[in-house]
PDB file of C-alpha atoms and ligand atoms in Angstrom:
ATOM      1  CA  MET B 295      10.211 -81.874 -24.640  1.00 42.00           C
ATOM      2  CA  LYS B 296      12.165 -81.121 -27.903  1.00 45.00           C
ATOM      3  CA  ASP B 297       9.693 -78.295 -28.611  1.00 52.00           C
ATOM      4  CA  LEU B 298      10.164 -76.737 -25.308  1.00 49.00           C
ATOM      5  CA  ASN B 299      13.850 -76.644 -25.594  1.00 53.00           C
ATOM      6  CA  GLN B 300      13.567 -75.164 -29.071  1.00 55.00           C
ATOM      7  CA  LEU B 301      11.260 -72.455 -27.537  1.00 49.00           C
ATOM      8  CA  LYS B 302      13.728 -71.805 -24.822  1.00 52.00           C
ATOM      9  CA  THR B 303      16.559 -71.481 -27.260  1.00 48.00           C
ATOM     10  CA  ILE B 304      14.588 -68.944 -29.230  1.00 47.00           C
ATOM     11  CA  VAL B 305      13.594 -66.872 -26.177  1.00 48.00           C
ATOM     12  CA  LEU B 306      17.175 -66.911 -24.901  1.00 46.00           C
ATOM     13  CA  ALA B 307      18.480 -65.709 -28.275  1.00 46.00           C
ATOM     14  CA  PHE B 308      15.802 -63.094 -28.403  1.00 48.00           C
ATOM     15  CA  GLY B 309      16.414 -61.790 -24.917  1.00 46.00           C
ATOM     16  CA  LEU B 310      20.182 -61.732 -25.411  1.00 43.00           C
ATOM     17  CA  GLY B 311      19.575 -59.701 -28.615  1.00 41.00           C
ATOM     18  CA  ILE B 312      17.657 -56.967 -26.563  1.00 42.00           C
ATOM     19  CA  LEU B 313      20.272 -57.227 -23.949  1.00 43.00           C
ATOM     20  CA  LEU B 314      23.072 -56.664 -26.380  1.00 41.00           C
ATOM     21  CA  ASN B 315      21.377 -53.850 -28.146  1.00 42.00           C
ATOM     22  CA  GLY B 316      20.660 -52.232 -24.817  1.00 38.00           C
ATOM     23  CA  CYS B 317      24.372 -52.093 -24.025  1.00 40.00           C
ATOM     24  CA  LEU B 318      25.255 -50.382 -27.266  1.00 41.00           C
ATOM     25  CA  PRO B 319      26.051 -46.647 -26.663  1.00 41.00           C
ATOM     26  CA  THR B 320      23.298 -44.411 -27.896  1.00 39.00           C
ATOM     27  CA  ARG B 321      24.224 -42.519 -31.118  1.00 39.00           C
ATOM     28  CA  ILE B 322      23.028 -39.025 -31.254  1.00 38.00           C
ATOM     29  CA  PRO B 323      22.448 -37.913 -34.939  1.00 38.00           C
ATOM     30  CA  LYS B 324      25.094 -35.317 -35.820  1.00 35.00           C
ATOM     31  CA  SER B 325      23.122 -33.591 -38.407  1.00 36.00           C
ATOM     32  CA  THR B 326      22.094 -30.583 -36.070  1.00 39.00           C
ATOM     33  CA  SER B 327      25.557 -29.992 -34.923  1.00 41.00           C
ATOM     34  CA  PRO B 328      28.051 -27.740 -36.923  1.00 41.00           C
ATOM     35  CA  SER B 329      30.825 -29.680 -35.432  1.00 42.00           C
ATOM     36  CA  SER B 330      33.115 -31.318 -37.965  1.00 41.00           C
ATOM     37  CA  SER B 331      34.095 -34.464 -35.929  1.00 45.00           C
ATOM     38  CA  GLY B 332      32.124 -37.638 -36.654  1.00 47.00           C
ATOM     39  CA  SER B 333      32.467 -39.016 -33.066  1.00 56.00           C
ATOM     40  CA  THR B 334      29.660 -38.558 -30.593  1.00 78.00           C
ATOM     41  CA  GLU B 335      31.401 -40.600 -27.863  1.00 88.00           C
ATOM     42  CA  PRO B 336      31.681 -38.718 -24.578  1.00 93.00           C
ATOM     43  CA  THR B 337      35.157 -37.302 -23.988  1.00 95.00           C
ATOM     44  CA  ARG B 338      36.892 -35.299 -21.407  1.00 97.00           C
ATOM     45  CA  ASP B 339      37.191 -31.704 -22.415  1.00 96.00           C
ATOM     46  CA  ASP B 340      39.060 -28.712 -21.138  1.00 97.00           C
ATOM     47  CA  ASN B 341      37.593 -27.710 -17.589  1.00 98.00           C
ATOM     48  CA  LEU B 342      38.005 -23.944 -18.636  1.00 98.00           C
ATOM     49  CA  ALA B 343      36.873 -24.267 -22.354  1.00 97.00           C
ATOM     50  CA  LEU B 344      34.198 -21.642 -21.902  1.00 97.00           C
ATOM     51  CA  GLY B 345      36.650 -18.959 -20.595  1.00 98.00           C
ATOM     52  CA  ASN B 346      38.342 -17.747 -17.390  1.00 98.00           C
ATOM     53  CA  PRO B 347      35.542 -15.550 -15.855  1.00 98.00           C
ATOM     54  CA  SER B 348      37.700 -13.420 -13.584  1.00 98.00           C
ATOM     55  CA  GLY B 349      40.881 -13.341 -15.519  1.00 98.00           C
ATOM     56  CA  ALA B 350      42.510 -15.459 -12.657  1.00 98.00           C
ATOM     57  CA  SER B 351      46.186 -15.791 -12.900  1.00 98.00           C
ATOM     58  CA  VAL B 352      49.196 -16.839 -10.944  1.00 98.00           C
ATOM     59  CA  SER B 353      50.222 -13.369 -10.142  1.00 98.00           C
ATOM     60  CA  ASP B 354      46.920 -12.227  -8.236  1.00 98.00           C
ATOM     61  CA  PRO B 355      46.687 -13.765  -4.657  1.00 98.00           C
ATOM     62  CA  ASN B 356      43.039 -12.875  -4.464  1.00 98.00           C
ATOM     63  CA  ASN B 357      42.199 -14.278  -7.912  1.00 98.00           C
ATOM     64  CA  TYR B 358      44.833 -17.015  -8.059  1.00 98.00           C
ATOM     65  CA  LEU B 359      44.631 -19.528 -10.871  1.00 98.00           C
ATOM     66  CA  MET B 360      44.975 -23.212  -9.861  1.00 98.00           C
ATOM     67  CA  VAL B 361      44.648 -25.658 -12.820  1.00 98.00           C
ATOM     68  CA  LYS B 362      44.240 -29.197 -11.736  1.00 98.00           C
ATOM     69  CA  PRO B 363      43.421 -32.259 -14.070  1.00 98.00           C
ATOM     70  CA  GLU B 364      39.938 -32.511 -12.306  1.00 98.00           C
ATOM     71  CA  TYR B 365      38.845 -28.790 -12.321  1.00 98.00           C
ATOM     72  CA  VAL B 366      40.188 -25.192 -12.573  1.00 98.00           C
ATOM     73  CA  LEU B 367      39.860 -23.032  -9.499  1.00 98.00           C
ATOM     74  CA  ALA B 368      40.240 -19.264  -8.751  1.00 98.00           C
ATOM     75  CA  TYR B 369      41.368 -18.996  -5.132  1.00 99.00           C
ATOM     76  CA  ASN B 370      41.105 -16.039  -2.943  1.00 98.00           C
ATOM     77  CA  GLN B 371      43.782 -15.831  -0.358  1.00 98.00           C
ATOM     78  CA  SER B 372      42.262 -13.117   1.751  1.00 98.00           C
ATOM     79  CA  ARG B 373      38.858 -15.094   1.827  1.00 98.00           C
ATOM     80  CA  GLY B 374      40.583 -18.396   2.302  1.00 98.00           C
ATOM     81  CA  ILE B 375      38.158 -19.963  -0.107  1.00 98.00           C
ATOM     82  CA  ALA B 376      37.656 -20.153  -3.814  1.00 99.00           C
ATOM     83  CA  ASN B 377      36.095 -17.350  -5.921  1.00 98.00           C
ATOM     84  CA  TRP B 378      34.954 -20.019  -8.435  1.00 98.00           C
ATOM     85  CA  VAL B 379      35.502 -23.491  -9.711  1.00 98.00           C
ATOM     86  CA  SER B 380      35.010 -24.551 -13.283  1.00 98.00           C
ATOM     87  CA  TRP B 381      34.703 -28.020 -14.680  1.00 98.00           C
ATOM     88  CA  HIS B 382      33.633 -30.156 -17.626  1.00 98.00           C
ATOM     89  CA  LEU B 383      31.247 -33.060 -17.025  1.00 98.00           C
ATOM     90  CA  SER B 384      30.376 -35.807 -19.287  1.00 97.00           C
ATOM     91  CA  SER B 385      30.018 -39.655 -18.600  1.00 96.00           C
ATOM     92  CA  ALA B 386      33.674 -40.053 -19.531  1.00 97.00           C
ATOM     93  CA  TRP B 387      34.444 -38.555 -15.964  1.00 97.00           C
ATOM     94  CA  LYS B 388      32.069 -41.057 -14.394  1.00 97.00           C
ATOM     95  CA  GLY B 389      32.913 -44.461 -12.820  1.00 96.00           C
ATOM     96  CA  ASP B 390      32.447 -46.701  -9.852  1.00 95.00           C
ATOM     97  CA  SER B 391      35.016 -45.098  -7.628  1.00 96.00           C
ATOM     98  CA  ARG B 392      33.801 -44.729  -3.947  1.00 96.00           C
ATOM     99  CA  ARG B 393      33.646 -41.441  -2.215  1.00 97.00           C
ATOM    100  CA  THR B 394      37.083 -41.004  -0.535  1.00 97.00           C
ATOM    101  CA  ASN B 395      36.001 -38.388   2.145  1.00 97.00           C
ATOM    102  CA  ASP B 396      39.660 -37.442   2.030  1.00 96.00           C
ATOM    103  CA  PHE B 397      39.246 -33.827   3.156  1.00 98.00           C
ATOM    104  CA  ARG B 398      42.794 -32.448   3.351  1.00 98.00           C
ATOM    105  CA  PRO B 399      44.807 -29.037   2.899  1.00 98.00           C
ATOM    106  CA  ASP B 400      45.677 -28.179  -0.666  1.00 98.00           C
ATOM    107  CA  ALA B 401      49.450 -28.583  -0.709  1.00 98.00           C
ATOM    108  CA  THR B 402      49.696 -26.679  -4.117  1.00 98.00           C
ATOM    109  CA  LEU B 403      49.029 -23.413  -2.528  1.00 98.00           C
ATOM    110  CA  PRO B 404      51.975 -21.025  -2.558  1.00 98.00           C
ATOM    111  CA  SER B 405      54.215 -21.529   0.477  1.00 96.00           C
ATOM    112  CA  GLY B 406      53.500 -19.159   3.366  1.00 96.00           C
ATOM    113  CA  TRP B 407      49.819 -19.063   2.466  1.00 98.00           C
ATOM    114  CA  TYR B 408      47.363 -20.418   4.988  1.00 98.00           C
ATOM    115  CA  ALA B 409      45.887 -23.760   3.793  1.00 98.00           C
ATOM    116  CA  ALA B 410      42.578 -24.788   5.407  1.00 98.00           C
ATOM    117  CA  LYS B 411      42.551 -28.014   7.373  1.00 98.00           C
ATOM    118  CA  PRO B 412      39.563 -30.284   8.159  1.00 98.00           C
ATOM    119  CA  SER B 413      39.427 -29.228  11.783  1.00 98.00           C
ATOM    120  CA  ASP B 414      38.796 -25.677  10.696  1.00 98.00           C
ATOM    121  CA  TYR B 415      35.133 -26.688  10.020  1.00 98.00           C
ATOM    122  CA  THR B 416      34.747 -28.696  13.284  1.00 98.00           C
ATOM    123  CA  ASN B 417      31.674 -27.463  15.496  1.00 98.00           C
ATOM    124  CA  THR B 418      31.303 -24.380  13.389  1.00 98.00           C
ATOM    125  CA  GLY B 419      27.655 -25.410  12.383  1.00 98.00           C
ATOM    126  CA  PHE B 420      28.802 -25.284   8.696  1.00 98.00           C
ATOM    127  CA  ASP B 421      29.358 -28.273   6.379  1.00 98.00           C
ATOM    128  CA  ARG B 422      32.597 -28.703   4.269  1.00 98.00           C
ATOM    129  CA  GLY B 423      30.684 -27.999   1.139  1.00 98.00           C
ATOM    130  CA  HIS B 424      31.967 -29.034  -2.331  1.00 98.00           C
ATOM    131  CA  LEU B 425      32.095 -26.591  -5.254  1.00 98.00           C
ATOM    132  CA  CYS B 426      33.062 -29.402  -7.873  1.00 98.00           C
ATOM    133  CA  PRO B 427      31.044 -32.316  -6.286  1.00 98.00           C
ATOM    134  CA  SER B 428      32.496 -35.605  -5.354  1.00 98.00           C
ATOM    135  CA  ASP B 429      30.052 -37.521  -7.552  1.00 98.00           C
ATOM    136  CA  ASP B 430      31.255 -35.556 -10.626  1.00 98.00           C
ATOM    137  CA  ARG B 431      34.612 -37.157 -10.331  1.00 98.00           C
ATOM    138  CA  ASP B 432      34.405 -40.818  -9.614  1.00 97.00           C
ATOM    139  CA  ALA B 433      36.421 -42.636 -12.500  1.00 97.00           C
ATOM    140  CA  ALA B 434      39.317 -43.074 -10.195  1.00 97.00           C
ATOM    141  CA  PRO B 435      40.215 -42.735  -6.498  1.00 97.00           C
ATOM    142  CA  GLU B 436      42.634 -40.076  -6.959  1.00 97.00           C
ATOM    143  CA  GLU B 437      40.249 -38.055  -9.233  1.00 98.00           C
ATOM    144  CA  ASN B 438      37.571 -38.372  -6.498  1.00 98.00           C
ATOM    145  CA  ALA B 439      40.108 -37.420  -3.821  1.00 98.00           C
ATOM    146  CA  ALA B 440      40.976 -34.240  -5.667  1.00 98.00           C
ATOM    147  CA  THR B 441      37.321 -32.949  -5.036  1.00 98.00           C
ATOM    148  CA  PHE B 442      38.116 -33.227  -1.205  1.00 98.00           C
ATOM    149  CA  LEU B 443      40.916 -30.766  -1.390  1.00 98.00           C
ATOM    150  CA  LEU B 444      39.894 -27.959   0.967  1.00 98.00           C
ATOM    151  CA  THR B 445      40.430 -25.202  -1.874  1.00 98.00           C
ATOM    152  CA  ASN B 446      37.380 -26.852  -3.514  1.00 98.00           C
ATOM    153  CA  ILE B 447      35.395 -26.650  -0.162  1.00 98.00           C
ATOM    154  CA  VAL B 448      33.515 -23.763   1.435  1.00 98.00           C
ATOM    155  CA  PRO B 449      31.629 -23.186   4.736  1.00 98.00           C
ATOM    156  CA  GLN B 450      28.100 -24.142   3.601  1.00 98.00           C
ATOM    157  CA  ALA B 451      24.898 -24.208   5.633  1.00 98.00           C
ATOM    158  CA  PRO B 452      23.993 -27.832   6.178  1.00 98.00           C
ATOM    159  CA  LYS B 453      20.591 -27.725   4.775  1.00 98.00           C
ATOM    160  CA  HIS B 454      21.754 -25.726   1.855  1.00 98.00           C
ATOM    161  CA  ASN B 455      24.441 -28.358   1.151  1.00 98.00           C
ATOM    162  CA  ARG B 456      22.449 -31.461   1.762  1.00 98.00           C
ATOM    163  CA  GLU B 457      19.062 -30.486   0.099  1.00 98.00           C
ATOM    164  CA  THR B 458      18.886 -27.657  -2.314  1.00 98.00           C
ATOM    165  CA  TRP B 459      22.517 -27.730  -3.761  1.00 98.00           C
ATOM    166  CA  LYS B 460      22.597 -31.541  -3.625  1.00 98.00           C
ATOM    167  CA  ASN B 461      19.380 -31.791  -5.709  1.00 98.00           C
ATOM    168  CA  LEU B 462      20.987 -29.317  -8.280  1.00 98.00           C
ATOM    169  CA  GLU B 463      24.093 -31.503  -8.407  1.00 98.00           C
ATOM    170  CA  ASP B 464      21.931 -34.541  -9.124  1.00 98.00           C
ATOM    171  CA  TYR B 465      19.968 -32.687 -11.775  1.00 97.00           C
ATOM    172  CA  GLU B 466      23.445 -31.923 -13.703  1.00 96.00           C
ATOM    173  CA  ARG B 467      24.293 -35.566 -13.614  1.00 97.00           C
ATOM    174  CA  GLN B 468      20.902 -36.670 -14.794  1.00 96.00           C
ATOM    175  CA  LEU B 469      21.377 -34.665 -17.999  1.00 95.00           C
ATOM    176  CA  LEU B 470      24.323 -37.015 -19.082  1.00 96.00           C
ATOM    177  CA  PRO B 471      22.442 -40.316 -19.938  1.00 93.00           C
ATOM    178  CA  ASN B 472      20.244 -38.188 -22.274  1.00 92.00           C
ATOM    179  CA  GLY B 473      23.198 -37.590 -24.713  1.00 95.00           C
ATOM    180  CA  ASN B 474      24.504 -34.537 -23.022  1.00 97.00           C
ATOM    181  CA  GLU B 475      27.742 -33.027 -21.678  1.00 98.00           C
ATOM    182  CA  VAL B 476      27.661 -30.038 -19.352  1.00 98.00           C
ATOM    183  CA  TYR B 477      30.074 -27.255 -18.228  1.00 98.00           C
ATOM    184  CA  VAL B 478      29.623 -26.023 -14.726  1.00 98.00           C
ATOM    185  CA  ILE B 479      30.979 -22.990 -12.918  1.00 98.00           C
ATOM    186  CA  ALA B 480      30.243 -22.692  -9.237  1.00 98.00           C
ATOM    187  CA  GLY B 481      31.344 -19.951  -6.864  1.00 98.00           C
ATOM    188  CA  THR B 482      30.861 -17.783  -3.904  1.00 98.00           C
ATOM    189  CA  TRP B 483      29.720 -14.262  -3.183  1.00 98.00           C
ATOM    190  CA  GLY B 484      29.823 -11.988  -0.146  1.00 98.00           C
ATOM    191  CA  ALA B 485      30.370 -12.627   3.445  1.00 98.00           C
ATOM    192  CA  GLY B 486      27.975 -13.882   6.097  1.00 98.00           C
ATOM    193  CA  GLY B 487      25.744 -17.082   6.218  1.00 98.00           C
ATOM    194  CA  THR B 488      23.803 -18.829   8.794  1.00 98.00           C
ATOM    195  CA  GLY B 489      24.539 -22.398   9.781  1.00 98.00           C
ATOM    196  CA  GLN B 490      23.528 -24.659  12.507  1.00 98.00           C
ATOM    197  CA  ASN B 491      24.949 -22.429  15.156  1.00 98.00           C
ATOM    198  CA  GLY B 492      23.645 -19.200  13.709  1.00 98.00           C
ATOM    199  CA  TYR B 493      24.992 -16.364  11.685  1.00 98.00           C
ATOM    200  CA  ALA B 494      28.783 -15.945  10.970  1.00 98.00           C
ATOM    201  CA  THR B 495      30.925 -14.014   8.479  1.00 98.00           C
ATOM    202  CA  THR B 496      34.070 -16.258   9.196  1.00 98.00           C
ATOM    203  CA  ILE B 497      35.207 -19.410  10.691  1.00 98.00           C
ATOM    204  CA  ALA B 498      38.537 -20.723  11.909  1.00 98.00           C
ATOM    205  CA  ASN B 499      39.603 -17.428  13.708  1.00 97.00           C
ATOM    206  CA  GLY B 500      38.705 -15.361  10.635  1.00 98.00           C
ATOM    207  CA  ARG B 501      40.861 -17.332   8.306  1.00 98.00           C
ATOM    208  CA  LEU B 502      37.804 -18.778   6.091  1.00 98.00           C
ATOM    209  CA  THR B 503      35.088 -16.342   4.921  1.00 98.00           C
ATOM    210  CA  VAL B 504      31.454 -17.837   5.079  1.00 99.00           C
ATOM    211  CA  PRO B 505      29.906 -16.719   1.747  1.00 98.00           C
ATOM    212  CA  SER B 506      26.585 -15.090   1.664  1.00 98.00           C
ATOM    213  CA  THR B 507      25.507 -16.968  -1.429  1.00 98.00           C
ATOM    214  CA  LEU B 508      26.679 -19.928  -3.586  1.00 98.00           C
ATOM    215  CA  TRP B 509      25.980 -19.411  -7.283  1.00 98.00           C
ATOM    216  CA  LYS B 510      26.235 -21.896 -10.246  1.00 98.00           C
ATOM    217  CA  ILE B 511      26.057 -21.813 -14.032  1.00 98.00           C
ATOM    218  CA  ILE B 512      25.330 -24.945 -16.012  1.00 98.00           C
ATOM    219  CA  VAL B 513      25.716 -25.073 -19.782  1.00 98.00           C
ATOM    220  CA  VAL B 514      23.968 -28.054 -21.446  1.00 97.00           C
ATOM    221  CA  LEU B 515      25.310 -29.337 -24.708  1.00 97.00           C
ATOM    222  CA  PRO B 516      24.463 -32.484 -26.900  1.00 96.00           C
ATOM    223  CA  THR B 517      27.619 -34.712 -26.712  1.00 96.00           C
ATOM    224  CA  GLY B 518      30.135 -33.525 -29.312  1.00 95.00           C
ATOM    225  CA  SER B 519      33.351 -31.665 -29.829  1.00 93.00           C
ATOM    226  CA  ASP B 520      34.497 -28.058 -30.288  1.00 93.00           C
ATOM    227  CA  ASP B 521      32.107 -27.036 -27.494  1.00 95.00           C
ATOM    228  CA  ALA B 522      32.560 -23.238 -27.061  1.00 95.00           C
ATOM    229  CA  ALA B 523      31.984 -22.818 -30.848  1.00 94.00           C
ATOM    230  CA  ARG B 524      28.792 -24.962 -30.729  1.00 95.00           C
ATOM    231  CA  ILE B 525      26.950 -22.756 -28.189  1.00 97.00           C
ATOM    232  CA  SER B 526      24.224 -21.021 -29.977  1.00 96.00           C
ATOM    233  CA  SER B 527      21.173 -18.867 -29.075  1.00 95.00           C
ATOM    234  CA  ASN B 528      19.372 -22.138 -28.369  1.00 95.00           C
ATOM    235  CA  THR B 529      21.790 -23.692 -25.797  1.00 97.00           C
ATOM    236  CA  ARG B 530      20.438 -24.267 -22.368  1.00 96.00           C
ATOM    237  CA  ILE B 531      22.017 -22.343 -19.540  1.00 97.00           C
ATOM    238  CA  ILE B 532      20.847 -22.708 -16.054  1.00 97.00           C
ATOM    239  CA  ALA B 533      21.929 -20.059 -13.576  1.00 98.00           C
ATOM    240  CA  VAL B 534      21.238 -20.023  -9.803  1.00 98.00           C
ATOM    241  CA  ASN B 535      22.142 -17.905  -6.724  1.00 98.00           C
ATOM    242  CA  ILE B 536      21.275 -19.326  -3.457  1.00 98.00           C
ATOM    243  CA  PRO B 537      21.556 -17.733  -0.022  1.00 98.00           C
ATOM    244  CA  ASN B 538      23.911 -19.585   2.352  1.00 98.00           C
ATOM    245  CA  ASN B 539      21.448 -20.232   5.132  1.00 98.00           C
ATOM    246  CA  GLN B 540      19.351 -23.156   6.484  1.00 98.00           C
ATOM    247  CA  SER B 541      16.070 -21.681   5.238  1.00 97.00           C
ATOM    248  CA  ALA B 542      17.385 -21.822   1.635  1.00 97.00           C
ATOM    249  CA  ALA B 543      16.281 -25.552   1.677  1.00 96.00           C
ATOM    250  CA  ASP B 544      12.682 -24.482   2.197  1.00 97.00           C
ATOM    251  CA  LYS B 545      12.522 -24.041  -1.486  1.00 97.00           C
ATOM    252  CA  PRO B 546      13.679 -26.162  -4.476  1.00 97.00           C
ATOM    253  CA  TRP B 547      16.791 -24.846  -6.463  1.00 97.00           C
ATOM    254  CA  ARG B 548      14.337 -23.902  -9.315  1.00 97.00           C
ATOM    255  CA  ALA B 549      13.119 -21.101  -7.015  1.00 97.00           C
ATOM    256  CA  TYR B 550      16.609 -19.528  -7.186  1.00 98.00           C
ATOM    257  CA  VAL B 551      17.128 -19.329 -11.000  1.00 98.00           C
ATOM    258  CA  THR B 552      18.545 -16.180 -12.225  1.00 98.00           C
ATOM    259  CA  SER B 553      20.352 -15.048 -15.405  1.00 98.00           C
ATOM    260  CA  VAL B 554      24.142 -15.080 -16.238  1.00 98.00           C
ATOM    261  CA  ASP B 555      23.815 -11.388 -16.710  1.00 98.00           C
ATOM    262  CA  ASP B 556      22.589 -10.927 -13.111  1.00 98.00           C
ATOM    263  CA  LEU B 557      25.549 -13.107 -11.871  1.00 98.00           C
ATOM    264  CA  GLU B 558      27.906 -10.995 -14.086  1.00 98.00           C
ATOM    265  CA  SER B 559      26.750  -7.738 -12.436  1.00 98.00           C
ATOM    266  CA  LEU B 560      26.877  -9.262  -8.906  1.00 98.00           C
ATOM    267  CA  THR B 561      30.298 -10.654  -9.344  1.00 98.00           C
ATOM    268  CA  GLY B 562      31.911  -8.498 -11.931  1.00 98.00           C
ATOM    269  CA  TYR B 563      33.049 -11.579 -13.803  1.00 98.00           C
ATOM    270  CA  ASP B 564      32.511 -12.240 -17.633  1.00 98.00           C
ATOM    271  CA  PHE B 565      31.125 -15.644 -17.919  1.00 98.00           C
ATOM    272  CA  LEU B 566      31.305 -17.736 -21.233  1.00 98.00           C
ATOM    273  CA  SER B 567      33.872 -15.100 -22.478  1.00 98.00           C
ATOM    274  CA  ASN B 568      35.036 -17.796 -25.137  1.00 97.00           C
ATOM    275  CA  VAL B 569      31.644 -17.794 -26.602  1.00 97.00           C
ATOM    276  CA  PRO B 570      31.003 -15.153 -29.385  1.00 95.00           C
ATOM    277  CA  ALA B 571      29.834 -11.886 -28.035  1.00 96.00           C
ATOM    278  CA  ASP B 572      26.538 -11.753 -29.891  1.00 96.00           C
ATOM    279  CA  ILE B 573      25.588 -15.155 -28.683  1.00 97.00           C
ATOM    280  CA  GLN B 574      26.527 -14.190 -25.135  1.00 97.00           C
ATOM    281  CA  ARG B 575      24.301 -11.204 -25.335  1.00 96.00           C
ATOM    282  CA  ILE B 576      21.298 -13.402 -26.177  1.00 96.00           C
ATOM    283  CA  ILE B 577      21.705 -16.310 -23.802  1.00 97.00           C
ATOM    284  CA  GLU B 578      23.076 -14.521 -20.763  1.00 97.00           C
ATOM    285  CA  LYS B 579      19.853 -12.571 -20.278  1.00 96.00           C
ATOM    286  CA  ARG B 580      17.612 -15.706 -20.494  1.00 95.00           C
ATOM    287  CA  ILE B 581      16.298 -17.310 -17.351  1.00 95.00           C
ATOM    288  CA  ASP B 582      15.983 -21.216 -17.634  1.00 90.00           C
ATOM    289  CA  GLY B 583      13.634 -22.600 -14.914  1.00 79.00           C
ATOM    290  CA  GLY B 584      15.160 -26.107 -15.446  1.00 71.00           C
ATOM    291  CA  ASN B 585      11.895 -27.712 -16.534  1.00 67.00           C
ATOM    292  CA  SER B 586      13.143 -29.448 -19.566  1.00 54.00           C
TER     293      SER B 586
HETATM  294 MN1  LIG H 846      27.840 -30.794  -1.138  1.00 93.58          MN
HETATM  295 MN1  LIG H 847      29.717 -13.206 -20.537  1.00 93.58          MN
END
């Protein structure tokens, strides 16, 4: 009996040791990074650290800069939707907050501008599709609620939203536990998409444009600081452009990969403008299939 108790103690101590070690944050060796900081703990960084792709400002109604703690957005008054949303994602943004589902008008739009309301989407055949996803901002209820502001929402074909686009969102988050942080820029292009009720160029009596495509750029970095300066010719960049229709979901998001250069030609924006031009030239022409 005494031997058994001793054995139990040993097994318990051993198991506890494994458990405690498993709880320690993974340390990524810093030797490959030029960053001077010694810390590799995930932090929250500037949502616009890689640059303002369209030169959005508060003086241009169709390229109107909206800076929120959770993301930065360029709103287009004549389209009634965002041109793009940019955000940083690391595990420092993640938590256990529940999805608030608090879709509501964005009260920070200038007075006199139309602010979309939840009922604008009712019976249109289009989902209220997030640009910055709910699951990327769940550390606190108010942070999650910010993703439900209707300036961050676009009319999106339901199958596009719930399958292809969602799988890409899940992929972004799966990069985090492997010692990465990411920057994401997501936006809209064109007019005319096909939802559950067929083709439409606008909803809500013309107030909200239905985009033709939703595009996204994901920049993957090992956790660290001084991020724009760490982007090198080897940095992974995943770019996609996915048509806003139901049949988009017939193929996985990997079927829609493209280059940043192609998205720059399409939109007229300059992505990653805070990255040195010689590095942009190299990495913006690359097509990453998202296989690693
Ligand atoms: Mn969605
Ligand atoms: Mn660029």
